[in-house]
Tab-separated table of C-alpha atoms and ligand atoms in Angstrom:
chain	number	residue	atom	x	y	z
A	191	MET	CA	41.758	-134.427	-85.872
A	192	LEU	CA	42.942	-131.088	-84.320
A	193	LYS	CA	42.510	-130.629	-80.517
A	194	ILE	CA	42.580	-127.830	-78.849
A	195	ASP	CA	43.294	-128.794	-74.985
A	196	ARG	CA	42.391	-125.322	-72.875
A	197	LEU	CA	44.893	-123.186	-74.566
A	198	SER	CA	45.656	-119.781	-73.758
A	199	THR	CA	48.334	-117.875	-75.284
A	200	SER	CA	49.701	-114.389	-74.888
A	201	TYR	CA	52.249	-111.408	-76.245
A	202	LYS	CA	54.835	-109.835	-73.923
A	203	THR	CA	54.876	-106.558	-74.404
A	204	ILE	CA	56.327	-103.480	-71.869
A	205	HIS	CA	53.242	-103.592	-70.081
A	206	GLY	CA	53.555	-106.902	-68.984
A	207	ASP	CA	51.844	-110.183	-70.990
A	208	VAL	CA	48.678	-109.485	-72.806
A	209	ARG	CA	46.208	-112.262	-72.979
A	210	VAL	CA	44.678	-112.973	-76.122
A	211	VAL	CA	43.894	-116.583	-76.863
A	212	ASN	CA	41.874	-117.317	-73.495
A	213	ASN	CA	41.592	-120.862	-72.190
A	214	LEU	CA	39.902	-122.462	-75.401
A	215	ASP	CA	38.739	-126.151	-75.266
A	216	PHE	CA	37.327	-127.631	-78.504
A	217	THR	CA	38.162	-130.235	-81.391
A	218	ILE	CA	37.941	-129.837	-85.015
A	219	ASN	CA	36.994	-133.003	-86.903
A	220	ASP	CA	38.641	-134.864	-89.724
A	221	ASN	CA	36.918	-134.210	-93.389
A	222	GLU	CA	35.439	-130.524	-92.291
A	223	ILE	CA	35.327	-126.812	-92.924
A	224	PHE	CA	35.701	-125.389	-89.617
A	225	GLY	CA	35.257	-121.576	-89.556
A	226	ILE	CA	36.502	-119.209	-86.935
A	227	ALA	CA	34.718	-116.086	-86.883
A	228	GLY	CA	35.016	-112.349	-85.007
A	229	GLU	CA	35.881	-108.665	-85.791
A	230	SER	CA	39.775	-108.007	-85.877
A	231	GLY	CA	41.700	-108.199	-83.061
A	232	CYS	CA	39.445	-110.722	-81.271
A	233	GLY	CA	42.300	-113.682	-81.551
A	234	LYS	CA	41.667	-115.667	-84.564
A	235	SER	CA	44.946	-115.288	-85.981
A	236	THR	CA	46.848	-115.775	-83.134
A	237	LEU	CA	44.736	-118.957	-82.579
A	238	LEU	CA	45.565	-120.109	-86.126
A	239	LYS	CA	48.877	-119.774	-85.320
A	240	ALA	CA	49.240	-121.684	-82.230
A	241	LEU	CA	47.150	-124.552	-84.601
A	242	TYR	CA	50.182	-124.408	-86.522
A	243	ASP	CA	52.911	-123.874	-84.233
A	244	ILE	CA	54.283	-120.765	-85.077
A	245	ILE	CA	54.804	-119.444	-81.060
A	246	ASP	CA	57.768	-117.116	-81.700
A	247	PHE	CA	58.899	-114.417	-79.577
A	248	PRO	CA	56.634	-112.247	-78.325
A	249	MET	CA	54.108	-114.762	-78.614
A	250	GLN	CA	53.942	-117.432	-75.825
A	251	VAL	CA	51.582	-120.390	-74.887
A	252	ASP	CA	50.442	-120.121	-70.970
A	253	SER	CA	48.890	-122.955	-70.521
A	254	GLY	CA	47.239	-126.046	-72.498
A	255	ARG	CA	48.566	-127.682	-75.698
A	256	VAL	CA	47.091	-128.125	-79.736
A	257	ILE	CA	47.377	-132.203	-80.296
A	258	LEU	CA	47.109	-133.078	-83.829
A	259	SER	CA	46.351	-136.525	-84.686
A	260	GLY	CA	45.398	-139.471	-87.139
A	261	GLU	CA	46.529	-141.703	-89.892
A	262	LYS	CA	48.293	-140.921	-93.282
A	263	GLU	CA	49.016	-143.394	-95.655
A	264	GLY	CA	48.665	-146.228	-93.010
A	265	ASN	CA	50.503	-144.625	-90.966
A	266	PRO	CA	49.152	-143.422	-87.692
A	267	PHE	CA	50.905	-140.093	-86.231
A	268	HIS	CA	50.237	-137.685	-82.735
A	269	PHE	CA	52.263	-134.450	-82.340
A	270	GLU	CA	51.657	-131.742	-79.992
A	271	THR	CA	52.302	-128.083	-79.559
A	272	GLY	CA	56.315	-127.607	-79.798
A	273	GLU	CA	56.406	-130.509	-82.273
A	274	ILE	CA	53.795	-129.892	-85.093
A	275	ARG	CA	56.370	-128.033	-87.060
A	276	LYS	CA	58.275	-130.935	-87.735
A	277	THR	CA	55.297	-132.192	-89.660
A	278	TRP	CA	54.803	-128.960	-91.457
A	279	TRP	CA	53.666	-129.412	-95.391
A	280	ASN	CA	53.272	-133.043	-94.766
A	281	ASN	CA	50.405	-133.552	-91.916
A	282	ILE	CA	49.396	-129.954	-91.454
A	283	SER	CA	50.514	-126.620	-94.103
A	284	TYR	CA	49.366	-122.664	-94.052
A	285	VAL	CA	47.802	-120.375	-96.642
A	286	PRO	CA	48.785	-116.749	-94.985
A	287	GLN	CA	46.353	-113.952	-95.469
A	288	ALA	CA	49.023	-112.299	-98.162
A	289	ALA	CA	50.559	-114.905	-100.158
A	290	GLN	CA	53.590	-112.542	-100.878
A	291	SER	CA	54.781	-112.766	-97.421
A	292	VAL	CA	55.912	-116.253	-97.372
A	293	MET	CA	56.991	-116.513	-100.750
A	294	ASN	CA	60.884	-115.645	-101.475
A	295	PRO	CA	60.429	-112.750	-104.283
A	296	ILE	CA	63.748	-113.301	-105.586
A	297	THR	CA	63.585	-117.110	-106.684
A	298	HIS	CA	61.452	-119.017	-108.833
A	299	LEU	CA	58.344	-120.704	-108.346
A	300	ARG	CA	59.712	-123.806	-108.870
A	301	ASN	CA	62.721	-123.397	-106.320
A	302	GLN	CA	59.682	-122.466	-103.594
A	303	PHE	CA	57.751	-126.068	-104.455
A	304	LEU	CA	61.095	-127.848	-104.251
A	305	ASP	CA	62.077	-126.232	-100.697
A	306	SER	CA	58.508	-127.302	-99.090
A	307	ILE	CA	59.343	-131.024	-100.181
A	308	PRO	CA	61.469	-132.675	-97.585
A	309	GLU	CA	63.833	-135.209	-99.215
A	310	SER	CA	61.757	-138.008	-97.350
A	311	GLN	CA	58.728	-137.184	-99.433
A	312	ARG	CA	60.674	-137.088	-102.812
A	313	LYS	CA	59.736	-141.015	-103.081
A	314	ASN	CA	63.547	-141.394	-104.602
A	315	GLU	CA	62.727	-138.964	-107.460
A	316	THR	CA	64.788	-137.033	-109.030
A	317	LYS	CA	64.381	-132.934	-108.730
A	318	LYS	CA	63.335	-133.440	-112.328
A	319	GLN	CA	60.718	-135.858	-111.520
A	320	THR	CA	59.768	-133.960	-108.251
A	321	LEU	CA	58.866	-131.074	-110.671
A	322	GLU	CA	57.188	-132.947	-113.128
A	323	ARG	CA	54.618	-133.820	-110.235
A	324	CYS	CA	54.297	-130.237	-109.426
A	325	ALA	CA	53.458	-129.259	-112.922
A	326	ALA	CA	50.680	-132.493	-113.249
A	327	TYR	CA	49.340	-130.689	-109.951
A	328	LEU	CA	48.811	-127.413	-111.252
A	329	LYS	CA	47.308	-128.744	-114.317
A	330	GLU	CA	44.791	-130.575	-112.481
A	331	LEU	CA	43.861	-127.651	-110.214
A	332	ASP	CA	43.745	-125.721	-113.641
A	333	LEU	CA	46.699	-123.873	-113.016
A	334	SER	CA	49.560	-123.550	-116.064
A	335	PRO	CA	52.604	-125.498	-115.199
A	336	ASP	CA	54.536	-122.495	-116.806
A	337	LEU	CA	54.051	-121.184	-113.549
A	338	LEU	CA	56.808	-122.929	-111.941
A	339	GLY	CA	59.385	-120.784	-113.986
A	340	ALA	CA	57.488	-117.660	-112.896
A	341	TYR	CA	58.872	-115.038	-110.207
A	342	PRO	CA	55.906	-114.115	-107.608
A	343	PHE	CA	56.120	-110.213	-108.855
A	344	GLN	CA	54.703	-111.850	-112.066
A	345	LEU	CA	51.419	-112.795	-110.872
A	346	SER	CA	48.547	-110.743	-109.623
A	347	GLY	CA	47.262	-111.212	-106.005
A	348	GLY	CA	44.552	-113.685	-107.130
A	349	MET	CA	46.770	-115.830	-109.290
A	350	ARG	CA	49.694	-115.968	-105.841
A	351	GLN	CA	46.876	-117.048	-103.327
A	352	ARG	CA	45.955	-119.932	-105.785
A	353	VAL	CA	49.805	-120.917	-106.481
A	354	ILE	CA	50.234	-120.832	-102.164
A	355	ILE	CA	47.180	-123.156	-101.945
A	356	ALA	CA	48.744	-125.558	-104.604
A	357	LEU	CA	51.676	-125.295	-102.517
A	358	ALA	CA	50.055	-125.907	-99.378
A	359	THR	CA	48.266	-128.995	-100.534
A	360	PHE	CA	50.699	-130.643	-102.925
A	361	MET	CA	51.958	-132.877	-100.034
A	362	SER	CA	47.743	-133.788	-99.365
A	363	PRO	CA	48.104	-132.696	-95.769
A	364	ASN	CA	45.444	-133.715	-93.525
A	365	VAL	CA	44.970	-130.064	-92.184
A	366	VAL	CA	45.298	-126.930	-93.801
A	367	LEU	CA	44.774	-123.764	-91.704
A	368	ALA	CA	44.066	-120.853	-93.951
A	369	ASP	CA	44.086	-117.214	-92.465
A	370	GLU	CA	41.564	-114.502	-94.244
A	371	PRO	CA	42.563	-116.110	-97.118
A	372	THR	CA	40.365	-113.930	-99.794
A	373	THR	CA	40.732	-110.795	-97.982
A	374	ALA	CA	42.090	-107.768	-100.384
A	375	LEU	CA	40.431	-109.837	-103.723
A	376	ASP	CA	37.815	-108.792	-105.466
A	377	VAL	CA	34.722	-110.515	-105.309
A	378	VAL	CA	35.034	-112.496	-108.518
A	379	VAL	CA	38.850	-113.707	-107.521
A	380	GLN	CA	37.601	-114.206	-104.472
A	381	ARG	CA	34.469	-116.693	-105.333
A	382	GLY	CA	37.470	-118.424	-107.320
A	383	ILE	CA	39.563	-118.800	-104.191
A	384	LEU	CA	37.097	-120.160	-102.027
A	385	MET	CA	35.766	-122.718	-104.752
A	386	MET	CA	39.689	-123.689	-105.353
A	387	LEU	CA	39.761	-124.421	-101.486
A	388	MET	CA	36.428	-126.176	-101.141
A	389	ARG	CA	37.414	-128.842	-104.073
A	390	LEU	CA	40.673	-129.368	-102.773
A	391	GLN	CA	39.161	-130.359	-99.346
A	392	ARG	CA	36.600	-132.395	-100.897
A	393	GLN	CA	38.994	-134.334	-103.043
A	394	LEU	CA	41.615	-134.722	-100.216
A	395	LYS	CA	38.732	-135.095	-97.633
A	396	ASN	CA	41.245	-133.486	-95.039
A	397	THR	CA	39.994	-130.752	-92.704
A	398	LEU	CA	40.117	-127.476	-93.683
A	399	VAL	CA	40.389	-124.210	-90.871
A	400	LEU	CA	39.406	-121.239	-91.872
A	401	VAL	CA	39.912	-117.871	-90.326
A	402	SER	CA	37.863	-115.107	-91.793
A	403	HIS	CA	36.288	-112.032	-90.561
A	404	ASP	CA	34.082	-112.167	-92.879
A	405	MET	CA	30.558	-113.829	-92.178
A	406	GLY	CA	29.176	-114.131	-95.843
A	407	VAL	CA	32.492	-116.533	-96.535
A	408	HIS	CA	31.570	-118.654	-93.433
A	409	TYR	CA	27.968	-118.997	-94.582
A	410	GLN	CA	29.491	-119.863	-98.185
A	411	ILE	CA	31.552	-122.763	-97.507
A	412	THR	CA	32.103	-123.777	-93.417
A	413	ASN	CA	30.089	-127.248	-91.915
A	414	ARG	CA	30.713	-125.649	-88.365
A	415	MET	CA	32.058	-122.384	-87.074
A	416	GLY	CA	33.091	-120.759	-83.678
A	417	ILE	CA	32.373	-117.349	-82.963
A	418	MET	CA	35.259	-115.412	-81.428
A	419	TYR	CA	35.303	-112.363	-79.150
A	420	SER	CA	37.851	-110.818	-77.180
A	421	GLY	CA	39.821	-114.287	-77.135
A	422	SER	CA	37.249	-116.602	-76.064
A	423	PHE	CA	34.438	-118.517	-78.198
A	424	VAL	CA	31.000	-117.288	-77.587
A	425	GLU	CA	29.052	-119.357	-79.603
A	426	LEU	CA	30.064	-123.134	-81.450
A	427	GLY	CA	28.062	-125.121	-83.751
A	428	LYS	CA	26.698	-125.844	-87.199
A	429	THR	CA	26.928	-123.038	-89.465
A	430	GLU	CA	23.615	-123.288	-90.423
A	431	ASP	CA	22.084	-123.578	-87.307
A	432	ILE	CA	24.193	-120.661	-86.451
A	433	PHE	CA	22.899	-118.639	-89.273
A	434	SER	CA	19.535	-119.388	-88.872
A	435	ASP	CA	19.050	-119.397	-85.326
A	436	PRO	CA	21.936	-117.355	-83.374
A	437	ILE	CA	21.938	-117.934	-79.741
A	438	HIS	CA	24.533	-115.556	-78.352
A	439	PRO	CA	23.743	-111.555	-78.871
A	440	TYR	CA	27.132	-111.135	-80.593
A	441	THR	CA	26.347	-113.652	-82.722
A	442	GLU	CA	22.947	-112.500	-83.610
A	443	MET	CA	24.391	-108.838	-84.442
A	444	LEU	CA	27.226	-110.017	-86.652
A	445	ILE	CA	24.220	-112.153	-88.797
A	446	GLY	CA	21.962	-108.768	-88.658
A	447	ALA	CA	24.490	-106.411	-90.152
A	448	LEU	CA	25.640	-108.731	-92.947
A	449	PRO	CA	24.062	-106.590	-96.405
A	450	ARG	CA	21.090	-108.936	-98.050
A	451	VAL	CA	20.364	-108.221	-101.816
A	452	GLY	CA	17.274	-106.506	-102.304
A	453	ASP	CA	17.342	-105.539	-98.802
A	454	LYS	CA	17.881	-101.681	-98.810
A	455	SER	CA	17.426	-101.023	-94.935
A	456	GLN	CA	19.840	-99.370	-93.192
A	457	LYS	CA	22.066	-102.355	-90.965
A	458	ALA	CA	22.483	-101.101	-87.523
A	459	GLY	CA	26.046	-103.220	-86.831
A	460	ILE	CA	27.514	-103.295	-83.838
A	461	PRO	CA	27.868	-100.330	-81.395
A	462	GLY	CA	31.162	-99.503	-79.555
A	463	ARG	CA	34.640	-101.359	-80.442
A	464	PRO	CA	35.989	-104.549	-78.934
A	465	PRO	CA	37.582	-104.000	-75.894
A	466	ALA	CA	41.123	-103.713	-75.491
A	467	LEU	CA	42.961	-106.741	-74.542
A	468	THR	CA	45.419	-105.048	-72.375
A	469	ASN	CA	42.601	-103.887	-70.031
A	470	PRO	CA	39.388	-106.101	-70.836
A	471	PRO	CA	36.210	-105.523	-68.863
A	472	PRO	CA	35.314	-107.686	-65.799
A	473	GLY	CA	32.328	-110.031	-66.374
A	474	CYS	CA	31.423	-110.998	-69.738
A	475	ARG	CA	33.634	-109.318	-71.953
A	476	PHE	CA	30.558	-108.481	-74.559
A	477	ALA	CA	28.590	-106.678	-71.638
A	478	PRO	CA	29.600	-102.746	-72.754
A	479	ARG	CA	28.161	-103.427	-76.407
A	480	CYS	CA	25.109	-105.960	-75.231
A	481	PRO	CA	21.853	-104.587	-75.588
A	482	LYS	CA	20.512	-107.478	-73.097
A	483	ALA	CA	22.855	-107.274	-70.622
A	484	LYS	CA	21.960	-107.195	-66.902
A	485	GLU	CA	23.934	-106.601	-63.928
A	486	ILE	CA	25.084	-110.027	-63.122
A	487	CYS	CA	26.879	-109.617	-66.823
A	488	HIS	CA	28.967	-106.765	-65.795
A	489	ARG	CA	30.749	-108.801	-62.580
A	490	GLN	CA	30.589	-112.262	-63.455
A	491	CYS	CA	32.186	-114.079	-66.610
A	492	PRO	CA	29.435	-116.610	-68.517
A	493	GLU	CA	30.428	-120.070	-68.471
A	494	PHE	CA	30.952	-121.753	-72.373
A	495	VAL	CA	28.006	-124.620	-72.169
A	496	GLU	CA	26.866	-127.134	-74.476
A	497	VAL	CA	23.168	-125.405	-74.918
A	498	ARG	CA	22.017	-128.885	-77.220
A	499	PRO	CA	24.317	-131.655	-78.710
A	500	GLY	CA	26.847	-129.862	-80.968
A	501	ARG	CA	25.919	-125.946	-80.140
A	502	PHE	CA	27.818	-124.182	-77.397
A	503	ALA	CA	27.706	-120.562	-76.110
A	504	ALA	CA	28.132	-118.327	-73.499
A	505	CYS	CA	25.987	-116.226	-72.126
A	506	HIS	CA	23.930	-115.530	-68.483
A	507	MET	CA	20.749	-115.137	-70.498
A	508	LEU	CA	20.310	-118.462	-72.020
A	509	GLY	CA	16.820	-119.538	-71.945
A	510	LYS	CA	15.723	-115.986	-70.843
A	511	GLU	CA	15.331	-112.901	-72.772
A	512	GLY	CA	14.756	-114.901	-75.657
A	513	ILE	CA	18.019	-116.048	-75.923
B	713	SF4	FE1	24.915	-110.126	-73.077
B	713	SF4	FE2	25.120	-110.913	-70.889
B	713	SF4	FE3	24.864	-112.618	-72.743
B	713	SF4	FE4	27.347	-110.973	-72.339
B	713	SF4	S1	26.377	-112.661	-70.602
B	713	SF4	S2	26.215	-111.735	-74.154
B	713	SF4	S3	26.374	-109.281	-71.625
B	713	SF4	S4	23.313	-111.210	-72.289
């Protein structure tokens, strides 16, 4: 289980600290695919970094913590912000947006696999035996074991992403975090990567946290999702409920902007741009773009409340104006 306990993070800049994740408080369950959606710059990748404990300058945690707890092979574990990196690969792993950014370009993939497996996890194996296990795992994922002898630059973008997913799941981590894993890939490759992530999650019965700006990706594979806007969640719930009955005006507009096969009508999109995090507006941060905004919205921030069991939203107009 991954518990996000009143977490706020910011970046240090020459103009002062800029708050990017704002007092988030929610839980991601075992054995689910949880999606984090929202426009670029809303804080979703920063949140993912905090979940993975990549808190390096200029990023900082202002308050709160992330708790990773559970049980693996009969052994309970509990790690909090600042300790989570001790269990990278083993209990939690990360699939970055651009696979090449985490691969060493001048070493064979076999070394990247060996480097990611701590000695303590090699089960008294020789390197040869560990590599045999890696080759068998690649085969299980319908990838050629010969890939272990390749350099990253010899692979296509899609193949590099598949190898990173194999690397991230080799030790059967309880949680896999994936940051825009299909961005910049063509739709066919994108589908293949999504299917691979889904299949692995089902096989490992673990938790997959998927960050994507693409609502179509969330619709296809996530079980629950949170919609982020300007550093906070504005809506959270089961994915099917959010798509069939969006509560928050921002969610409604995001879903309304999705193209549909056979629908030739022009999509309205969402007017304006998300606010600059250096100078966010007072009250509801979506107010300058919201067609349902009222006077109160411009001066008071709405609370994030449970609207019905398992369904949360932050809007002053809940229960009014058809919201
Ligand atoms: Fe729109 Fe007001 Fe709701 Fe914000 S609080 S989403 S501005 S109606």
